Amino acid sequence: MNTESVSSSQKKSVGK
């Protein structure tokens, strides 16, 4: 599990 992957997912959620 990469923290970068989680960060990207969170950013996408915020952008939406």
mmCIF file of N, CA and C in Angstrom:
data_model
loop_
_atom_site.group_PDB
_atom_site.id
_atom_site.type_symbol
_atom_site.label_atom_id
_atom_site.label_comp_id
_atom_site.label_asym_id
_atom_site.label_seq_id
_atom_site.Cartn_x
_atom_site.Cartn_y
_atom_site.Cartn_z
ATOM 1 N N MET A 1 0.863 -1.213 0.000
ATOM 2 C CA MET A 1 0.000 0.000 0.000
ATOM 3 C C MET A 1 0.889 1.249 0.000
ATOM 4 N N ASN A 2 0.801 2.022 -1.048
ATOM 5 C CA ASN A 2 1.630 3.250 -1.108
ATOM 6 C C ASN A 2 0.840 4.457 -0.614
ATOM 7 N N THR A 3 1.466 5.251 0.208
ATOM 8 C CA THR A 3 0.759 6.448 0.710
ATOM 9 C C THR A 3 0.445 7.379 -0.475
ATOM 10 N N GLU A 4 1.294 7.357 -1.481
ATOM 11 C CA GLU A 4 1.046 8.243 -2.657
ATOM 12 C C GLU A 4 -0.294 7.885 -3.287
ATOM 13 N N SER A 5 -0.566 6.609 -3.367
ATOM 14 C CA SER A 5 -1.844 6.166 -3.976
ATOM 15 C C SER A 5 -3.008 6.738 -3.163
ATOM 16 N N VAL A 6 -2.902 6.693 -1.862
ATOM 17 C CA VAL A 6 -3.984 7.199 -1.009
ATOM 18 C C VAL A 6 -4.122 8.703 -1.200
ATOM 19 N N SER A 7 -3.000 9.402 -1.240
ATOM 20 C CA SER A 7 -3.030 10.860 -1.406
ATOM 21 C C SER A 7 -3.743 11.209 -2.712
ATOM 22 N N SER A 8 -3.421 10.479 -3.760
ATOM 23 C CA SER A 8 -4.043 10.753 -5.072
ATOM 24 C C SER A 8 -5.549 10.530 -4.972
ATOM 25 N N SER A 9 -5.932 9.473 -4.304
ATOM 26 C CA SER A 9 -7.376 9.160 -4.175
ATOM 27 C C SER A 9 -8.068 10.286 -3.403
ATOM 28 N N GLN A 10 -7.449 10.757 -2.350
ATOM 29 C CA GLN A 10 -8.058 11.825 -1.545
ATOM 30 C C GLN A 10 -8.178 13.095 -2.382
ATOM 31 N N LYS A 11 -7.147 13.414 -3.144
ATOM 32 C CA LYS A 11 -7.187 14.640 -3.972
ATOM 33 C C LYS A 11 -8.346 14.537 -4.967
ATOM 34 N N LYS A 12 -8.501 13.380 -5.568
ATOM 35 C CA LYS A 12 -9.596 13.201 -6.562
ATOM 36 C C LYS A 12 -10.940 13.402 -5.854
ATOM 37 N N SER A 13 -11.059 12.889 -4.642
ATOM 38 C CA SER A 13 -12.328 13.011 -3.897
ATOM 39 C C SER A 13 -12.599 14.497 -3.637
ATOM 40 N N VAL A 14 -11.578 15.228 -3.252
ATOM 41 C CA VAL A 14 -11.748 16.662 -2.940
ATOM 42 C C VAL A 14 -12.093 17.426 -4.214
ATOM 43 N N GLY A 15 -11.420 17.059 -5.306
ATOM 44 C CA GLY A 15 -11.666 17.765 -6.580
ATOM 45 C C GLY A 15 -13.114 17.582 -7.019
ATOM 46 N N LYS A 16 -13.670 16.427 -6.726
ATOM 47 C CA LYS A 16 -15.051 16.151 -7.194
ATOM 48 C C LYS A 16 -16.063 16.977 -6.474
#
